[in-house]
PDB file of C-alpha atoms in Angstrom:
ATOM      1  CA  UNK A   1    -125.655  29.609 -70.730  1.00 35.00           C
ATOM      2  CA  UNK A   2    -125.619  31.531 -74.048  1.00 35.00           C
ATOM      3  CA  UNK A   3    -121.938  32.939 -75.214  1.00 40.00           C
ATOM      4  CA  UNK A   4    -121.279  34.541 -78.523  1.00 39.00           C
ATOM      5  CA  UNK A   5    -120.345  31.922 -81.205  1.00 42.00           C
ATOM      6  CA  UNK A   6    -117.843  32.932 -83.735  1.00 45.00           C
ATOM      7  CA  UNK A   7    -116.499  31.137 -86.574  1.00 56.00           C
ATOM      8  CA  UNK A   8    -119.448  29.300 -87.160  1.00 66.00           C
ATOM      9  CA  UNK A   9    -121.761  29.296 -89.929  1.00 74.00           C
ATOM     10  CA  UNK A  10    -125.472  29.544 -88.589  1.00 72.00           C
ATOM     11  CA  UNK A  11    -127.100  28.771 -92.099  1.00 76.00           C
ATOM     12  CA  UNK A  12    -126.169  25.160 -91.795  1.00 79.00           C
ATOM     13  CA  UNK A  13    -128.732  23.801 -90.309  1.00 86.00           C
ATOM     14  CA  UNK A  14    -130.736  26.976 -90.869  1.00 89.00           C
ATOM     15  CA  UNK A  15    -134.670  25.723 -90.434  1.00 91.00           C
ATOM     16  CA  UNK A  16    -134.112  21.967 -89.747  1.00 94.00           C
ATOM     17  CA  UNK A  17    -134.428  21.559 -86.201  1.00 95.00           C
ATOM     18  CA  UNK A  18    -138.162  21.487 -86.184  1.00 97.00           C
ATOM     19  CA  UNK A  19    -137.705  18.370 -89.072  1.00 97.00           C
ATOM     20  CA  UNK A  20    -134.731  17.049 -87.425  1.00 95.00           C
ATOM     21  CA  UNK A  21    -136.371  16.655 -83.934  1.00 96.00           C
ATOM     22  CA  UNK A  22    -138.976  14.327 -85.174  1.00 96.00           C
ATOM     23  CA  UNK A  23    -137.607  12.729 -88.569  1.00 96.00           C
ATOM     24  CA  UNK A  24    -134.079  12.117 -88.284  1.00 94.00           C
ATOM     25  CA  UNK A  25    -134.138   8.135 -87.536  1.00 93.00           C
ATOM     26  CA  UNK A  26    -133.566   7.882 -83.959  1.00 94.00           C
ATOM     27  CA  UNK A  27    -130.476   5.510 -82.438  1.00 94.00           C
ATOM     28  CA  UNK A  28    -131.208   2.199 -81.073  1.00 95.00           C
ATOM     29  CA  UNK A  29    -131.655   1.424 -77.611  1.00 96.00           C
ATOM     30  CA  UNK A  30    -129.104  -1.690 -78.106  1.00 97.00           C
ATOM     31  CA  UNK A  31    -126.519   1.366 -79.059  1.00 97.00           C
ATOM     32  CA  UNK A  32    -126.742   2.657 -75.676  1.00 97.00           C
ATOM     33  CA  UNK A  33    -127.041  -0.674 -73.780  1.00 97.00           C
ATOM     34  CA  UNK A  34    -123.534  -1.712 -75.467  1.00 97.00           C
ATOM     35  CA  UNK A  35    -122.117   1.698 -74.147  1.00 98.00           C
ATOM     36  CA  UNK A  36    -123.667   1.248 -70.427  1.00 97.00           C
ATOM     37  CA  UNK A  37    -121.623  -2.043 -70.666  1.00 97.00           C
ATOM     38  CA  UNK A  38    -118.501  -1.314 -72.075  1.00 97.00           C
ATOM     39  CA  UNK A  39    -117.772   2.115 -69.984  1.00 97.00           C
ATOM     40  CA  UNK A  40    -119.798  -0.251 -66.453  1.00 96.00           C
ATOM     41  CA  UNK A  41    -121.980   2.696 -66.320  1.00 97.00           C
ATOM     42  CA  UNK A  42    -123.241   3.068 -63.057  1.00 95.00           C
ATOM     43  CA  UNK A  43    -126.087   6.435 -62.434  1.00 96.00           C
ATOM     44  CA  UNK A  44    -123.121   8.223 -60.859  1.00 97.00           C
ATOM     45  CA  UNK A  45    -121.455   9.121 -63.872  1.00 97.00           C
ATOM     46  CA  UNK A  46    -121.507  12.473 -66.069  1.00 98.00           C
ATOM     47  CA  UNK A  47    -121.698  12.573 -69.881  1.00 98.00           C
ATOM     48  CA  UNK A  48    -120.810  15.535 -71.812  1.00 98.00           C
ATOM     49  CA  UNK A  49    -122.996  15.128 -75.644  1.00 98.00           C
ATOM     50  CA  UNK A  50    -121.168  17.840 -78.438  1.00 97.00           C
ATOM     51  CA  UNK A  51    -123.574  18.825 -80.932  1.00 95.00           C
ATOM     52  CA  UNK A  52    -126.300  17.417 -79.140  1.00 96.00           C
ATOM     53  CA  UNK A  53    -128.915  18.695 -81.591  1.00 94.00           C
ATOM     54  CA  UNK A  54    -132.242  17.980 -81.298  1.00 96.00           C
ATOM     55  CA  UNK A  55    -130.828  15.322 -78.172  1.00 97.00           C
ATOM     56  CA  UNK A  56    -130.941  12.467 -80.565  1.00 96.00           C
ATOM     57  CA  UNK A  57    -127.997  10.897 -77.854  1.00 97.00           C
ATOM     58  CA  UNK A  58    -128.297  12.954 -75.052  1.00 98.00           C
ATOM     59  CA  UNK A  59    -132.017  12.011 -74.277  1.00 98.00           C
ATOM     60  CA  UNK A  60    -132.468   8.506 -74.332  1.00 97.00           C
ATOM     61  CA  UNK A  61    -128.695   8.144 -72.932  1.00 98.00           C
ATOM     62  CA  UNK A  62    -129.967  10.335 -69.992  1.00 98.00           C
ATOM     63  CA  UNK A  63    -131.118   8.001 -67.646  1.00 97.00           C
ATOM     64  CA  UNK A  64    -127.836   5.762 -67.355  1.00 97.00           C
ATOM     65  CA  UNK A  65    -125.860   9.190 -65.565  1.00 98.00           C
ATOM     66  CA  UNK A  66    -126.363  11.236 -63.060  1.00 98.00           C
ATOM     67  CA  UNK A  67    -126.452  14.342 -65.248  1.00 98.00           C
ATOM     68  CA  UNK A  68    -125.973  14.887 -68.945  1.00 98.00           C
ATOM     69  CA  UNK A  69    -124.450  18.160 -70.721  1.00 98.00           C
ATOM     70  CA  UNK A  70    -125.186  18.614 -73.732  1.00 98.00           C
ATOM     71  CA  UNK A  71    -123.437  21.545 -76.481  1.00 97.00           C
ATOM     72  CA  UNK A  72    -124.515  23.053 -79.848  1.00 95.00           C
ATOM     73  CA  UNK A  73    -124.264  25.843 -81.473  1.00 94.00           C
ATOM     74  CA  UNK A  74    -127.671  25.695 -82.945  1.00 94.00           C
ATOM     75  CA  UNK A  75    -130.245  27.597 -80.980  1.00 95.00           C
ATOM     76  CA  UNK A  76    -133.401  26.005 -82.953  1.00 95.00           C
ATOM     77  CA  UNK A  77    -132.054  22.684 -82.490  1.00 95.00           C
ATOM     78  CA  UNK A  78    -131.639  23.151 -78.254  1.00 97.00           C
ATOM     79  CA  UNK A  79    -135.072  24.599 -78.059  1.00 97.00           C
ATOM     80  CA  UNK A  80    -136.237  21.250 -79.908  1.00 97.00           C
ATOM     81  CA  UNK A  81    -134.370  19.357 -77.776  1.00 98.00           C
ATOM     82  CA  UNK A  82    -135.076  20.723 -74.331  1.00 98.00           C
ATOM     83  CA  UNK A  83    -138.445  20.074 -75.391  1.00 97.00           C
ATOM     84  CA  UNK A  84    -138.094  16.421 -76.192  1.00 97.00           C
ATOM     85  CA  UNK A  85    -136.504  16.399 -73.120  1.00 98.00           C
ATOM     86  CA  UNK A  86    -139.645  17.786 -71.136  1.00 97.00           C
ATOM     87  CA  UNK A  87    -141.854  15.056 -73.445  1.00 96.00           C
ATOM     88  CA  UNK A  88    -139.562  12.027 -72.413  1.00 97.00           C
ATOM     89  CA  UNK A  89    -139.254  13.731 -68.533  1.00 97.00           C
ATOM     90  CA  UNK A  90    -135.405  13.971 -68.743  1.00 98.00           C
ATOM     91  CA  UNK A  91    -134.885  16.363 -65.936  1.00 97.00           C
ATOM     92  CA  UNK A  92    -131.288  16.075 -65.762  1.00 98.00           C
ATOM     93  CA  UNK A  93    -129.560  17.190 -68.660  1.00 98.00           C
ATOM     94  CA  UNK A  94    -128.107  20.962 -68.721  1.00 98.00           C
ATOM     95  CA  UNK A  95    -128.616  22.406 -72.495  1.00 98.00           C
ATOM     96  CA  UNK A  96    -125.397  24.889 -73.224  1.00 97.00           C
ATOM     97  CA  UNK A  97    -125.626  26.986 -76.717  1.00 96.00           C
ATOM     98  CA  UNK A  98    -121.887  27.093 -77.531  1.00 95.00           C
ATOM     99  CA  UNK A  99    -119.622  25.262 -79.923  1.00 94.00           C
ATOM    100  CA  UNK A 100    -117.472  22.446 -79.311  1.00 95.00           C
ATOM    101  CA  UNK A 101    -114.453  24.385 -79.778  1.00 94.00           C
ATOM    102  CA  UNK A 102    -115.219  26.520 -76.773  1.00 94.00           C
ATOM    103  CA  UNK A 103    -115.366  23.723 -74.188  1.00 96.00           C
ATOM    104  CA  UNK A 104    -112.999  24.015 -70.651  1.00 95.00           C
ATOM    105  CA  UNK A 105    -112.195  22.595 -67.623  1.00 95.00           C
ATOM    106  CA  UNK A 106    -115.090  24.728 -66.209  1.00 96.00           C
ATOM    107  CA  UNK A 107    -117.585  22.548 -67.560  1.00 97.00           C
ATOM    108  CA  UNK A 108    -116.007  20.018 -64.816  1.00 97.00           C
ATOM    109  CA  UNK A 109    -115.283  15.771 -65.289  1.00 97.00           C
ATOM    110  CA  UNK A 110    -116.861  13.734 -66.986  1.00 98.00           C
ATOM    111  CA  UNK A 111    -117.336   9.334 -67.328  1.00 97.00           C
ATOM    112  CA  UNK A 112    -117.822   9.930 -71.200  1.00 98.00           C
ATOM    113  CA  UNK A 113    -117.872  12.129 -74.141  1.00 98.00           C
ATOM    114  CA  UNK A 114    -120.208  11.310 -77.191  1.00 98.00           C
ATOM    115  CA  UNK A 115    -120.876  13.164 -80.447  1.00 96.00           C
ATOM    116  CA  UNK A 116    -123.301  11.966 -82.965  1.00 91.00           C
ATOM    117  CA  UNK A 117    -123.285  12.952 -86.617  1.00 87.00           C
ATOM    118  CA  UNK A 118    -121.666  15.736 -85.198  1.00 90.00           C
ATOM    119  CA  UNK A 119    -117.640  15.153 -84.984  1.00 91.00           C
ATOM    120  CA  UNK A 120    -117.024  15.998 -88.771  1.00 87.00           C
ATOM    121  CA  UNK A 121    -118.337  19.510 -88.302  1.00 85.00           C
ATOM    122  CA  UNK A 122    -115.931  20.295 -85.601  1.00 91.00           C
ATOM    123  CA  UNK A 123    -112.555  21.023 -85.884  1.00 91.00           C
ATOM    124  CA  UNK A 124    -111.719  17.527 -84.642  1.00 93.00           C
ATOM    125  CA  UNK A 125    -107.906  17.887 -83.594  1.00 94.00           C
ATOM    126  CA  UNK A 126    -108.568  21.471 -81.200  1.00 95.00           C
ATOM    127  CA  UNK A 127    -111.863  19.443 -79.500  1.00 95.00           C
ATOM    128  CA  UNK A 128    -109.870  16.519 -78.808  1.00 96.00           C
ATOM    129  CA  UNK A 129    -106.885  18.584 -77.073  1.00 95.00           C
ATOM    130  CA  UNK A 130    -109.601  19.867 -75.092  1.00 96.00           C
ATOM    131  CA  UNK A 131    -111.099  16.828 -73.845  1.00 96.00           C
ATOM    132  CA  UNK A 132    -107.992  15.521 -72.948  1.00 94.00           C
ATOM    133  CA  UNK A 133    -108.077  16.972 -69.171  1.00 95.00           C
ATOM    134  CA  UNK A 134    -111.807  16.879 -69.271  1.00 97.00           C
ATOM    135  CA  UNK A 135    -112.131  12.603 -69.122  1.00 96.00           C
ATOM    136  CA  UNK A 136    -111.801  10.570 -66.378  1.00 92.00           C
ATOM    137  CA  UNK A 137    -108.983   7.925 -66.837  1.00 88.00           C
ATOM    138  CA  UNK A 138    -111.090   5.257 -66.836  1.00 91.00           C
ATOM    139  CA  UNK A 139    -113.397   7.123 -69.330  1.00 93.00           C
ATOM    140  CA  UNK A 140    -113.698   7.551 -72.761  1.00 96.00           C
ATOM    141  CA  UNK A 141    -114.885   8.881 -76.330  1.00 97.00           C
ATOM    142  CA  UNK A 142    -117.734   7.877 -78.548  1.00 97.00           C
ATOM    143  CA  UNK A 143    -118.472   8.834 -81.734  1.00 96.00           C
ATOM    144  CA  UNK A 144    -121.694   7.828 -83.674  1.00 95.00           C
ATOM    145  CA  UNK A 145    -122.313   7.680 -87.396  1.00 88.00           C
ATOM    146  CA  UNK A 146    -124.354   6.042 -89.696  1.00 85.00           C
ATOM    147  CA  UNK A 147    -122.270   4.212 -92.427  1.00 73.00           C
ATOM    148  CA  UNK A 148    -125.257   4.917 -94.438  1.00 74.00           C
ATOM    149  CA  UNK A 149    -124.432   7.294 -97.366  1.00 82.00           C
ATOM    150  CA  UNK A 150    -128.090   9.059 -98.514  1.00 89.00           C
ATOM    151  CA  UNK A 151    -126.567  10.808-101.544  1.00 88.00           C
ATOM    152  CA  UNK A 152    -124.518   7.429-102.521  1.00 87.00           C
ATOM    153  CA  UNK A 153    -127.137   5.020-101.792  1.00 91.00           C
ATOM    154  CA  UNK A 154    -127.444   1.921-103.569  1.00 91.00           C
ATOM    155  CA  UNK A 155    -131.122   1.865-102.600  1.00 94.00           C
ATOM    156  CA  UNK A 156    -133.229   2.879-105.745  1.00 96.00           C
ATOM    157  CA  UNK A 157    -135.850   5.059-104.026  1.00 97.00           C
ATOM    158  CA  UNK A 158    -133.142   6.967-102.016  1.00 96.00           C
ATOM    159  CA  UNK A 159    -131.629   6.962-105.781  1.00 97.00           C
ATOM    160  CA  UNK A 160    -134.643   8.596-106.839  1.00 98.00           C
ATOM    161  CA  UNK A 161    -135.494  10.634-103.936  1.00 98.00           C
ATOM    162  CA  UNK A 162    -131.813  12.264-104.562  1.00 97.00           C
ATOM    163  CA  UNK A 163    -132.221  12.479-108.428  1.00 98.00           C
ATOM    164  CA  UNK A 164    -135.341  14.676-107.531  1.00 98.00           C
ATOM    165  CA  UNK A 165    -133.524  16.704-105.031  1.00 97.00           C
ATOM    166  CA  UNK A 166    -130.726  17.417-107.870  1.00 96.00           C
ATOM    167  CA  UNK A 167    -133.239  18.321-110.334  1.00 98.00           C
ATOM    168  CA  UNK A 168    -134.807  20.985-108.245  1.00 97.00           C
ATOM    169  CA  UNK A 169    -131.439  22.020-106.619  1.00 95.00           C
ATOM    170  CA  UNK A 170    -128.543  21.519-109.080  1.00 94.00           C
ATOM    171  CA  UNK A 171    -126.397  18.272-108.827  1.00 93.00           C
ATOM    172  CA  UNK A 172    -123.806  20.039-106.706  1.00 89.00           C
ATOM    173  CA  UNK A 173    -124.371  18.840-103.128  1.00 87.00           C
ATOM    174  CA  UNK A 174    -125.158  22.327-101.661  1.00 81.00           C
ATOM    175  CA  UNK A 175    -124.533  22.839 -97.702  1.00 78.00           C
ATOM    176  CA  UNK A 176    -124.124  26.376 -95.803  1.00 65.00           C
ATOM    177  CA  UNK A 177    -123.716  29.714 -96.252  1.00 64.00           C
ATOM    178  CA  UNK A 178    -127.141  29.961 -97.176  1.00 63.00           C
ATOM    179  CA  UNK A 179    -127.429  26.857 -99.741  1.00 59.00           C
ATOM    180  CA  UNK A 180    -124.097  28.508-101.721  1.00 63.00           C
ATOM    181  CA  UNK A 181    -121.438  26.583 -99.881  1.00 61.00           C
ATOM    182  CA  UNK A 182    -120.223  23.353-101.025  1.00 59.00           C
ATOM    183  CA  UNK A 183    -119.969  19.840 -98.964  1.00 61.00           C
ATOM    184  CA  UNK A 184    -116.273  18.205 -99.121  1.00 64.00           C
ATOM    185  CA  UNK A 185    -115.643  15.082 -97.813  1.00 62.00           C
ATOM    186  CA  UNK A 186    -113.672  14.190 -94.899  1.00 67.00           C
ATOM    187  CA  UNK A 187    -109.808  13.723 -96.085  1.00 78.00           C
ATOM    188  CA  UNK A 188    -109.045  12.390 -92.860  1.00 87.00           C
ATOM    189  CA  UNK A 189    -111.080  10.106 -91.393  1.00 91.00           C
ATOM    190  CA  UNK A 190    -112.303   9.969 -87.835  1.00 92.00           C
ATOM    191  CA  UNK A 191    -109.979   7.393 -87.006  1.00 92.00           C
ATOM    192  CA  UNK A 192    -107.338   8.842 -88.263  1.00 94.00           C
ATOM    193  CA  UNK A 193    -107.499  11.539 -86.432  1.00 93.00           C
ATOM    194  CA  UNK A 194    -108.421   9.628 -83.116  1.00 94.00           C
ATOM    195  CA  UNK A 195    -105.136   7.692 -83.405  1.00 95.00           C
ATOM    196  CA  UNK A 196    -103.087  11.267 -83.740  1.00 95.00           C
ATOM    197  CA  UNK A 197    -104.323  12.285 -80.398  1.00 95.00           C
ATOM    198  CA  UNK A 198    -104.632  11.234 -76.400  1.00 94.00           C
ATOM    199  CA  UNK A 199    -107.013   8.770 -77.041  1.00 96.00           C
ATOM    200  CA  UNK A 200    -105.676   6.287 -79.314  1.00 96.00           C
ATOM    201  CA  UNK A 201    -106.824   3.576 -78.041  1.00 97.00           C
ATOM    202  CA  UNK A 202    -109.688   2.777 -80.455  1.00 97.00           C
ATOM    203  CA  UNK A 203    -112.547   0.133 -81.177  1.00 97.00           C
ATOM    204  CA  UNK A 204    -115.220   0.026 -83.216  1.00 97.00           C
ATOM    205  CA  UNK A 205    -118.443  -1.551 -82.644  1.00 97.00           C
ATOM    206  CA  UNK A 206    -121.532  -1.926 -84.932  1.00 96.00           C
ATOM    207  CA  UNK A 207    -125.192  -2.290 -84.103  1.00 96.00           C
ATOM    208  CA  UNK A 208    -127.909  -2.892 -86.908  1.00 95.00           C
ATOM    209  CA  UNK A 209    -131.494  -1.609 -86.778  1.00 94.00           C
ATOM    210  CA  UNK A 210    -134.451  -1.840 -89.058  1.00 95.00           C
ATOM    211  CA  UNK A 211    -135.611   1.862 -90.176  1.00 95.00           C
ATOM    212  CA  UNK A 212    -139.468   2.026 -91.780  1.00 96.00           C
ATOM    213  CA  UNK A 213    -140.470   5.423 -93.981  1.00 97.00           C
ATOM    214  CA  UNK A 214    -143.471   6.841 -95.504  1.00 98.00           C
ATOM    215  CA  UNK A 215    -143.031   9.273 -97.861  1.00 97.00           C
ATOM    216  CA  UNK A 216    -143.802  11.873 -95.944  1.00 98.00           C
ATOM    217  CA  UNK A 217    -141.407  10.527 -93.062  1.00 97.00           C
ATOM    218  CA  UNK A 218    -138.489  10.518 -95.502  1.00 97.00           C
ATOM    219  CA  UNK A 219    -139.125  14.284 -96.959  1.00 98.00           C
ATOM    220  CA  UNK A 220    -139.634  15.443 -93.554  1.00 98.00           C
ATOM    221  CA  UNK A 221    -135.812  13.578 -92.997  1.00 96.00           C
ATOM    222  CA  UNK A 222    -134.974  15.600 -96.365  1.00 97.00           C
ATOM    223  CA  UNK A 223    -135.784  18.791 -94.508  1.00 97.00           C
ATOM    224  CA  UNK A 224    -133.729  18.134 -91.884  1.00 95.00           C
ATOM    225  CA  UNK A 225    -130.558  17.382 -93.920  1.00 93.00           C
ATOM    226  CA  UNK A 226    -127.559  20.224 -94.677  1.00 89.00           C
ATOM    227  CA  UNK A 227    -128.521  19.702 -98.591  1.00 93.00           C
ATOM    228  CA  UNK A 228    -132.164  19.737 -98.710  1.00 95.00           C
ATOM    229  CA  UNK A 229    -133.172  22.484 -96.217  1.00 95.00           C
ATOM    230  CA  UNK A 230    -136.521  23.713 -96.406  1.00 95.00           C
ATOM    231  CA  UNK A 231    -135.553  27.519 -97.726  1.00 93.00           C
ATOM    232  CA  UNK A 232    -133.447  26.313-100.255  1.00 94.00           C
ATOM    233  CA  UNK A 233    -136.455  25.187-102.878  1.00 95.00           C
ATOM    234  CA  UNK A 234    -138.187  28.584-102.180  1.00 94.00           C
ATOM    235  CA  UNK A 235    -141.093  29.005-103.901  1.00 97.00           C
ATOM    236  CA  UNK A 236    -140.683  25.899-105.697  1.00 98.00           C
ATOM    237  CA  UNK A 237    -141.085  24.029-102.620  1.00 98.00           C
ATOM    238  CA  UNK A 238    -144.514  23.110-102.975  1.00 98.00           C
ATOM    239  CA  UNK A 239    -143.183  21.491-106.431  1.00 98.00           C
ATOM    240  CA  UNK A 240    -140.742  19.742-105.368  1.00 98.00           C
ATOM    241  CA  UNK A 241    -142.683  18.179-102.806  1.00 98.00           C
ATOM    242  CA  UNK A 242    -145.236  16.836-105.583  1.00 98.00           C
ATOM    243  CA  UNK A 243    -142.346  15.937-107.738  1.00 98.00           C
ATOM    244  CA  UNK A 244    -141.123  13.990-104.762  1.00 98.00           C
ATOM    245  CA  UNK A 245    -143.839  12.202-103.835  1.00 98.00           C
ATOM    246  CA  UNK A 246    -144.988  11.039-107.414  1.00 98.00           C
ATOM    247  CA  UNK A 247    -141.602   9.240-108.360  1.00 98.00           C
ATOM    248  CA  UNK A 248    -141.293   7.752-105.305  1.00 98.00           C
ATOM    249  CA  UNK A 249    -144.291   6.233-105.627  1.00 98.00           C
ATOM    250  CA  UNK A 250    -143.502   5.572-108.937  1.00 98.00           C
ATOM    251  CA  UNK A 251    -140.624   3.089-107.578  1.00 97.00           C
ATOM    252  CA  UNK A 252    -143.286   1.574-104.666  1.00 97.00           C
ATOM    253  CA  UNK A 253    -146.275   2.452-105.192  1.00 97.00           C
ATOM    254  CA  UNK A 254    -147.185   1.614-101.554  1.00 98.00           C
ATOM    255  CA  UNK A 255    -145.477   4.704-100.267  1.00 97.00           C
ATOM    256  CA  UNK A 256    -143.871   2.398 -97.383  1.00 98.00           C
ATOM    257  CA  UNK A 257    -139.994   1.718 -97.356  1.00 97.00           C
ATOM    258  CA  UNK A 258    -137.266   0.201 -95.062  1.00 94.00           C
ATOM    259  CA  UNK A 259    -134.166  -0.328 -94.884  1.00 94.00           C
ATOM    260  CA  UNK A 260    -131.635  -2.059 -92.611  1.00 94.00           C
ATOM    261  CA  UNK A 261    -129.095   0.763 -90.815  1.00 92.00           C
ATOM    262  CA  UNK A 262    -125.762  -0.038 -89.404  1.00 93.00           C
ATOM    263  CA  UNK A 263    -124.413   2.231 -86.808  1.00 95.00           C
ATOM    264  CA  UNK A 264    -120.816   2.700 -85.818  1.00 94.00           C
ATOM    265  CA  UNK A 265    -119.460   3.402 -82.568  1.00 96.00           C
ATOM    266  CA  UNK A 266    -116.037   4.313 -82.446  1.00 96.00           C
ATOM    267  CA  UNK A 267    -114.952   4.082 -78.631  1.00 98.00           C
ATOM    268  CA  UNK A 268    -111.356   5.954 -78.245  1.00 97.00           C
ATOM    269  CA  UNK A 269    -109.773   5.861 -74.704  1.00 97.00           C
ATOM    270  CA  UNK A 270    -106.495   7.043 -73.801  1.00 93.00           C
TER     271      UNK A 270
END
C-alpha cells in the first residue's frame, strides 16, 4: 500500500536505512518477553508498529501475534526491513509506506500499538486521537526509547566520537531538510502527553542490556543517525572517517567499546 505522504520531510533519514538496518543496536529479547507478559499475549493477537523502520520492533516481536502491521514513511527503511524480515522468515507482517498521522479504522483492531524511537517525530496528540478507536479495551500502547543521550553522553569515546562529528559538521546538531534544519528538544515529554489523552493510564518499565562496538560498528550507527547522515560530510567523508577512527583509538586503543543501555517502556492503557 503506497499513498502520497505530505507534510513530511523525506531528507530525515535520507540514506540511513541501509546503516540503520544493520547498526542501530537492536532491542532485547527480555523487552519483548516483559510485553508478551504484561499485555498475556497469546498468537491470536494483532500489533500495529508506527515508524517501524528498518523493523527493529516489528520483527523480532512478530512471532508472539498473529499478524504484525507495520507504518513508515520512509521507503528505504521498509525495503530494509521487509528484507530482514525475509532473513529472519517473518512471513506475517504487512509493510504499509504511510505516516502515522494517516492511520484509520480501516487498518482494523488491534491487541497493541508500539513505536520505537519513533513517537517524537510524530505529531503525538493527532496519532493518539487516532488510536483511540483502533485498541482493543483490554489493549494498550508502548513506546520504546533509549534513555541514552549520544550527543550528551558522559562516556568519553562517545564524547569524542561527537567532538569529531562537530568538527567536520559545525557544533549545531543538524537534522532534516537536507542537513539545514535544526533538532529541538521535546518540550513536552512523552508522558506528558500520554496523560492528556485516552490512555492515561501509564507505567514505565526498564530493561538493561550490554551493547559491544567496534569502531566501525559505531560509525556505521553514526550513519544511521538524523545528525550524522552519510551525504552530509560530502566529499569530506572519507576524512572524517579517518579523523574518526584515529581519536577513537586514541581514547582505546583496542578499537572495542561497551556500554550498558537502559531501555524504557512506557505502557499507556486507557
Amino acid at each position: 500500500m503506497v499513498t502520497t505522504i505530505s507534510n513530511y520531510d523525506p531528507t530525515l533519514f535520507q540514506g540511513a536505512a541501509w546503516y540503520y538496518a544493520r547498526y542501530r543496536a537492536k532491542y532485547p529479547q527480555a523487552l519483548f518477553d516483559l510485553l508478551a507478559d504484561i499485555f498475556n499475549l497469546d498468537g491470536t493477537e494483532r500489533l500495529l508498529d508506527l515508524g517501524c523502520g528498518a523493523g527493529l520492533v516489528a520483527i523480532p516481536f512478530h512471532n508472539r501475534f498473529a499478524e504484525v502491521v507495520a507504518l513508515d514513511p520512509d521507503a528505504d527503511m521498509l525495503t530494509e526491513a521487509q528484507e530482514q524480515a525475509v532473513n529472519a522468515g517473518a512471513t506475517n507482517i504487512r509493510w504499509i509506506y504511510d505516516r502515522a498521522e494517516s492511520i484509520s479504522d480501516d487498518l482494523g483492531e488491534f491487541k497493541l500499538v508500539t513505536m520505537g524511537r519513533s513517537f517524537h517525530w510524530m505529531q503525538r496528540e493527532l496519532v493518539l486521537s487516532k488510536l483511540d478507536s483502533l485498541l482493543n479495551n483490554d489493549g494498550g500502547i508502548v513506546i520504546i526509547k533509549t534513555n541514552e543521550n549520544t550527543w550528551e553522553s558522559q562516556h568519553p569515546w562517545k564524547q569524542t566520537a561527537i567532538a569529531v562529528v562537530k568538527r567536520w559538521l559545525g557544533d549545531r546538531r543538524r537534522t532534516g531538510k537536507g542537513g539545514e534544519g535544526e533538532w529541538k528538544a521535546l518540550e513536552i515529554p512523552h508522558e506528558t502527553v500520554l496523560a492528556n489523552s485516552s490512555f492515561s493510564n501509564i507505567t514505565s518499565y526498564e530493561v538493561k542490556f550490554e551493547q559491544s562496538w567496534t569502531i566501525d560498528s559505531y560509525l556505521g550507527y553514526l550513519y544511521s543517525t538524523a545528525f550524522a547522515l552519510p551525504s552530509f560530510f560530502g566529499n569530506n567523508r572519507e576524512k572524517f572517517e579517518v579523523d574518526l577512527k584515529a581519536s577513537l583509538l586514541a581514547v582505546e586503543p583496542s578499537g572495542q567499546f561497551s556500554e550498558v543501555l537502559p531501555v524504557t517502556a512506557l505502557v499507556a492503557r486507557k
